[in-house]
Amino acid sequence: MHCVILGNGITGITAARTIRKNTDHEITVISGETDYFFSRTALMYVYMGHMKFEHIQPYENWFWEKNKINLKKAWVKTIDTNNKNLLLDNNESISYDKLLIATGAKSNKFGWPGQDLKGVQGLYSYQDLLELEENTHQGINRGVIVGGGLIGIEMAEMLHSRHYPVTFLVRESNYWNNVLPEQESKMISNHIREHGFDLKLGVTLKEIKGDANGKVKSVITNTHEEIPCNVVGLTAGVSPNIDLIKQTDIQTDRGVVINYHMHTNVEDIFAAGDCAQFQHALPDRKVVEQVWYTGKLQGECAALNMIGKKTLYDPGFWYNSAKFLDIEYQTYGTVMPKLREGEKEFYWQHADGKKCMHFVYKESDHLFIGINVFGIRLRHAVFNRWLKEKRTIEYVLENLKAANFEPEFFSTCEEEIIAQWNAETKNNIQLKNKKSLIKMIFN
Amino acid sequence: MAEINPSMSLSNPHPANFNATQKTGLALVSLGVLATLFAWVNIGTVQPAIYLAVALIGYFGGGVIYSIGSYGSVPEGIKNNRAFFTSMSSRGAIAWMAGIIITLFYLFLYFKDYADKIVGGNSLGGLITMFDPISNLLRGKASDQWFVYGSFYTIAVLIMGFKFILKYRHSKYQILRTCSVMFFQLIFAWMLPGIMNNLYNYEPYWTYFFPLDYDALFPSNLSYLNSIGTLGQFTIFWGLILTFIATPVLTYFYGKRWYCSWVCGCGGLAETAGDPFRHLSDKSLKSWKIERWLIHSVLAAIIIITILLLVDVSTQGALLNDKTAGILAKGYGLIIGSIFSGVIGVGFYPLMGSRVWCRFGCPMAAYLGLIQRFKSRFRITTNGAQCISCGNCSTYCEMGIDVRWYAQRNQNIVRSSCVGCGICSAVCPRGVLKLENGPDNSKRTDIQMRTNDLVLYDDVNILSK
């Protein structure tokens, strides 16, 4: 049997490896983007000079041949679903028995005037990285980033690392507060300013102006301000990359429509990752999930179904992570930007303005629902277990030390957090697992 | 598009914008270097003490000012911007020159006799006299080439240690660890030997012991130590305790890091002066294979040589003739002790990374590594499924461990070469890695998180061959 995978990102590669782990099927991964799998989330580090491109490739080049995973560098021109055949841009044709569509996403462009000028770009693909290098390697006077999400702050940090001034246009009243609650959002906004970015909140893009050579020269905001710049980063989200799929009888909506077996409406064709859209959302989740971790989970699930191991997509509790300049972020369970009906919150922030924890729990029975944590590392496995065991907020707080994943010798904040909880709720819960010095030394 | 080098390695179109503070610091350091060179070649009639004072002010003052200029005014956090664009830290032209200069300096030190013959005089001349004031004060006698070496070594560890602490000031682990290597270098490897020399005419180095101190158990050394009285006998006793009792016990509890990245002088230099080069270590599977063969061969060699020499002495020379014994002892000293650990180990910092000796050659590291691999509570744990395979951990591992390989499959990292510097954990952008001492890891596969159903635990065939 020949399993063909379109896309060598985390989803496609996780699928390929899952198939290889379970079967001896022939596997072909097709990508026009790069020869080898790389970590998309690490593109920024190449631009910033932390790593070379080869470092963000998680496997050495011999890995693929050794594991009998065929790699083909090409773009697919057409998919013939009747004859189970693909036509590549080099006119080669490839037949498949099972096909996985894992074509990822592309940056949103909302029809802004001037959005196709030279110097205006998103950041998603390897080609985007090359383009940014080309757009900036002569030096720039200013970059403008449009859209306050995860890619926006990455792009801002990238330009900043090369000492280019950055203006950051964010539609919301605080950075990323369509996802983060107001408290965290404010804290990160302050941190962005601490780094010297020109953060403009509540400001949107109206128009991008070009010079005689078709190069960007300034942007105009909804507040009628003209900001001269040489690069514009469009980072207002990404959308499924499905232009190819739209020409076929595979059902699409925002993304390639799939059921919980990752199956499309066409026999033997599956989809997963950034390009896929579930028919119905799972509780607390979205129909289109576009993060690294869901790509991994969906890729594994799709692969199992491709090889005949019927598996329902069951991603477990939500988790995610990011890093905003110097502040790490982790989240476990569900924390909405605004409390939902019947939810209560407990928010603690360290005096340094760089660490905080935001707990959400049910008002009625104090069931723990989720946590946002900034500047402190917490254990994924422990929080996953607590969510599974349906623990209360009190239990979580009392046992918080067990979830601490900070490096050795770091000062911990559990005592302070518990004290604040007790003060706010007029309770008297006690921290568990306090370690004596002797115990700490010999663990 | 075609002219763009996607690896962006050797040249940076925009030279790093050095600020005024950094430039001031660099100017002072340059002054220190010039004073050192002037003293070396005995220019004019300036007192060596003046040169020394200018050099020290230049190195320390310039180093401190440069560090503050680099890290003082920016928020605390990881500071690896442009590491692969800067010539010095990405094998650029300056790095090659630095590598050659350091290597030559080592050759002068280790092979001074030959150098003296070539130049027809004292090849280190004024460089040695320059340190007389300190040597007289500390050791009660004139300086010599090894005192010069030790002094430069200590200066490098202190200044670059200060820089390292500023760079990683958000991490208490890094601060404490760096203070520790600075302390051991300054007190145990530089001051104490000098003072003891003044008092007892013998320089003990109590942080070096067998098998790193390769001649510690050679019969000639043992009989010499025995002959100088209590101090020598204590040194023998202390060395045996450390080699055969303290090392296994401490490594069982804390991993080899208690020595390699907290105490050892080679490690101390690598962690401080070598920090700008840590990402240059080779991460390939091939280099791991070479490493395992090479380092264990060195350990085997020094054990075999030591046993042969000891047996030979106890059988009144029945085993080896004097010539063979001399070749064995001196051969190891020359090839491993001088060329490998000194010339290649430090001279090649800017080209091969900071831990070449520690990774490929050090018999102490091999010994500690065997304990760490098979009987230790130390390991690096990974945090659930949070790894994004970015590669920062592997890239910044000075020992060339592909940390990401384990992290992305949610597996604890138990590797004999890990010196526990903790940088993988520091550079991880998603809080995935943590150095821990936990339950015994000798049954390693049991504690790998197979039972954790968060992500796929994969067994894709890689290291089976």
PDB file of C-alpha atoms in Angstrom, chain A residues 150-245:
ATOM      1  CA  LEU A 150       1.833  35.090  18.313  1.00  0.00           C
ATOM      2  CA  ILE A 151       3.390  35.529  14.876  1.00  0.00           C
ATOM      3  CA  GLY A 152       3.167  39.310  15.208  1.00  0.00           C
ATOM      4  CA  ILE A 153       5.261  39.421  18.329  1.00  0.00           C
ATOM      5  CA  GLU A 154       7.721  36.942  16.829  1.00  0.00           C
ATOM      6  CA  MET A 155       8.184  39.122  13.778  1.00  0.00           C
ATOM      7  CA  ALA A 156       8.564  42.215  15.937  1.00  0.00           C
ATOM      8  CA  GLU A 157      11.213  40.445  18.003  1.00  0.00           C
ATOM      9  CA  MET A 158      13.021  39.308  14.863  1.00  0.00           C
ATOM     10  CA  LEU A 159      13.328  42.834  13.484  1.00  0.00           C
ATOM     11  CA  HIS A 160      14.251  44.140  16.922  1.00  0.00           C
ATOM     12  CA  SER A 161      17.097  41.593  17.167  1.00  0.00           C
ATOM     13  CA  ARG A 162      18.694  43.320  14.178  1.00  0.00           C
ATOM     14  CA  HIS A 163      18.292  46.702  15.836  1.00  0.00           C
ATOM     15  CA  TYR A 164      15.504  47.867  13.526  1.00  0.00           C
ATOM     16  CA  PRO A 165      12.845  50.085  15.094  1.00  0.00           C
ATOM     17  CA  VAL A 166       9.460  48.371  15.212  1.00  0.00           C
ATOM     18  CA  THR A 167       5.938  49.744  15.307  1.00  0.00           C
ATOM     19  CA  PHE A 168       3.383  47.197  16.391  1.00  0.00           C
ATOM     20  CA  LEU A 169      -0.235  47.874  15.397  1.00  0.00           C
ATOM     21  CA  VAL A 170      -2.688  45.940  17.544  1.00  0.00           C
ATOM     22  CA  ARG A 171      -6.403  46.154  16.890  1.00  0.00           C
ATOM     23  CA  GLU A 172      -7.325  45.131  20.429  1.00  0.00           C
ATOM     24  CA  SER A 173      -7.145  47.367  23.489  1.00  0.00           C
ATOM     25  CA  ASN A 174      -4.274  45.226  24.842  1.00  0.00           C
ATOM     26  CA  TYR A 175      -1.916  42.750  23.237  1.00  0.00           C
ATOM     27  CA  TRP A 176      -3.667  39.478  22.265  1.00  0.00           C
ATOM     28  CA  ASN A 177      -6.632  40.101  24.566  1.00  0.00           C
ATOM     29  CA  ASN A 178      -8.920  38.277  22.180  1.00  0.00           C
ATOM     30  CA  VAL A 179      -7.199  35.185  23.591  1.00  0.00           C
ATOM     31  CA  LEU A 180      -5.656  36.297  26.884  1.00  0.00           C
ATOM     32  CA  PRO A 181      -7.579  37.731  29.827  1.00  0.00           C
ATOM     33  CA  GLU A 182      -7.047  41.434  30.418  1.00  0.00           C
ATOM     34  CA  GLN A 183      -4.536  41.041  33.294  1.00  0.00           C
ATOM     35  CA  GLU A 184      -2.043  38.916  31.353  1.00  0.00           C
ATOM     36  CA  SER A 185      -2.621  40.966  28.257  1.00  0.00           C
ATOM     37  CA  LYS A 186      -1.651  44.146  30.093  1.00  0.00           C
ATOM     38  CA  MET A 187       1.392  42.536  31.612  1.00  0.00           C
ATOM     39  CA  ILE A 188       2.672  41.438  28.204  1.00  0.00           C
ATOM     40  CA  SER A 189       1.869  44.846  26.699  1.00  0.00           C
ATOM     41  CA  ASN A 190       4.107  46.406  29.349  1.00  0.00           C
ATOM     42  CA  HIS A 191       6.868  43.921  28.602  1.00  0.00           C
ATOM     43  CA  ILE A 192       6.642  44.721  24.884  1.00  0.00           C
ATOM     44  CA  ARG A 193       7.114  48.405  25.680  1.00  0.00           C
ATOM     45  CA  GLU A 194       9.978  47.604  28.061  1.00  0.00           C
ATOM     46  CA  HIS A 195      11.830  46.275  25.016  1.00  0.00           C
ATOM     47  CA  GLY A 196      11.360  49.571  23.249  1.00  0.00           C
ATOM     48  CA  PHE A 197       8.725  48.607  20.687  1.00  0.00           C
ATOM     49  CA  ASP A 198       6.359  51.315  19.573  1.00  0.00           C
ATOM     50  CA  LEU A 199       3.179  49.482  20.569  1.00  0.00           C
ATOM     51  CA  LYS A 200       0.022  51.121  19.262  1.00  0.00           C
ATOM     52  CA  LEU A 201      -3.071  49.618  20.872  1.00  0.00           C
ATOM     53  CA  GLY A 202      -6.520  49.920  19.365  1.00  0.00           C
ATOM     54  CA  VAL A 203      -5.021  50.900  16.033  1.00  0.00           C
ATOM     55  CA  THR A 204      -5.652  49.155  12.722  1.00  0.00           C
ATOM     56  CA  LEU A 205      -4.187  49.318   9.264  1.00  0.00           C
ATOM     57  CA  LYS A 206      -6.016  51.314   6.640  1.00  0.00           C
ATOM     58  CA  GLU A 207      -3.640  51.451   3.745  1.00  0.00           C
ATOM     59  CA  ILE A 208      -0.097  50.598   2.700  1.00  0.00           C
ATOM     60  CA  LYS A 209       1.606  53.118   0.441  1.00  0.00           C
ATOM     61  CA  GLY A 210       4.307  52.296  -2.064  1.00  0.00           C
ATOM     62  CA  ASP A 211       7.002  54.235  -3.866  1.00  0.00           C
ATOM     63  CA  ALA A 212       7.629  54.437  -7.603  1.00  0.00           C
ATOM     64  CA  ASN A 213       9.399  51.040  -7.588  1.00  0.00           C
ATOM     65  CA  GLY A 214       6.477  49.243  -6.049  1.00  0.00           C
ATOM     66  CA  LYS A 215       8.183  49.070  -2.666  1.00  0.00           C
ATOM     67  CA  VAL A 216       6.402  49.879   0.555  1.00  0.00           C
ATOM     68  CA  LYS A 217       7.203  53.322   1.918  1.00  0.00           C
ATOM     69  CA  SER A 218       4.636  53.885   4.659  1.00  0.00           C
ATOM     70  CA  VAL A 219       1.423  52.707   6.248  1.00  0.00           C
ATOM     71  CA  ILE A 220      -1.621  54.712   7.123  1.00  0.00           C
ATOM     72  CA  THR A 221      -3.590  53.787  10.210  1.00  0.00           C
ATOM     73  CA  ASN A 222      -7.256  54.176  11.030  1.00  0.00           C
ATOM     74  CA  THR A 223      -6.208  57.145  13.144  1.00  0.00           C
ATOM     75  CA  HIS A 224      -4.901  58.809   9.949  1.00  0.00           C
ATOM     76  CA  GLU A 225      -1.328  58.562  11.073  1.00  0.00           C
ATOM     77  CA  GLU A 226       1.267  57.904   8.376  1.00  0.00           C
ATOM     78  CA  ILE A 227       4.179  55.764   9.556  1.00  0.00           C
ATOM     79  CA  PRO A 228       7.179  55.620   7.211  1.00  0.00           C
ATOM     80  CA  CYS A 229       8.581  52.083   7.002  1.00  0.00           C
ATOM     81  CA  ASN A 230      10.388  49.652   4.683  1.00  0.00           C
ATOM     82  CA  VAL A 231       8.825  46.397   5.823  1.00  0.00           C
ATOM     83  CA  VAL A 232       5.261  45.553   6.783  1.00  0.00           C
ATOM     84  CA  GLY A 233       4.549  42.287   8.558  1.00  0.00           C
ATOM     85  CA  LEU A 234       0.996  41.080   8.053  1.00  0.00           C
ATOM     86  CA  THR A 235       0.331  38.854  11.033  1.00  0.00           C
ATOM     87  CA  ALA A 236      -3.416  38.984  11.457  1.00  0.00           C
ATOM     88  CA  GLY A 237      -3.788  35.236  11.692  1.00  0.00           C
ATOM     89  CA  VAL A 238      -3.469  32.415   9.174  1.00  0.00           C
ATOM     90  CA  SER A 239      -6.012  30.496   7.087  1.00  0.00           C
ATOM     91  CA  PRO A 240      -5.977  26.937   5.743  1.00  0.00           C
ATOM     92  CA  ASN A 241      -3.928  26.590   2.578  1.00  0.00           C
ATOM     93  CA  ILE A 242      -6.485  24.810   0.391  1.00  0.00           C
ATOM     94  CA  ASP A 243      -6.379  26.425  -3.048  1.00  0.00           C
ATOM     95  CA  LEU A 244      -5.330  23.085  -4.535  1.00  0.00           C
ATOM     96  CA  ILE A 245      -8.086  21.189  -2.727  1.00  0.00           C
TER      97      ILE A 245
END
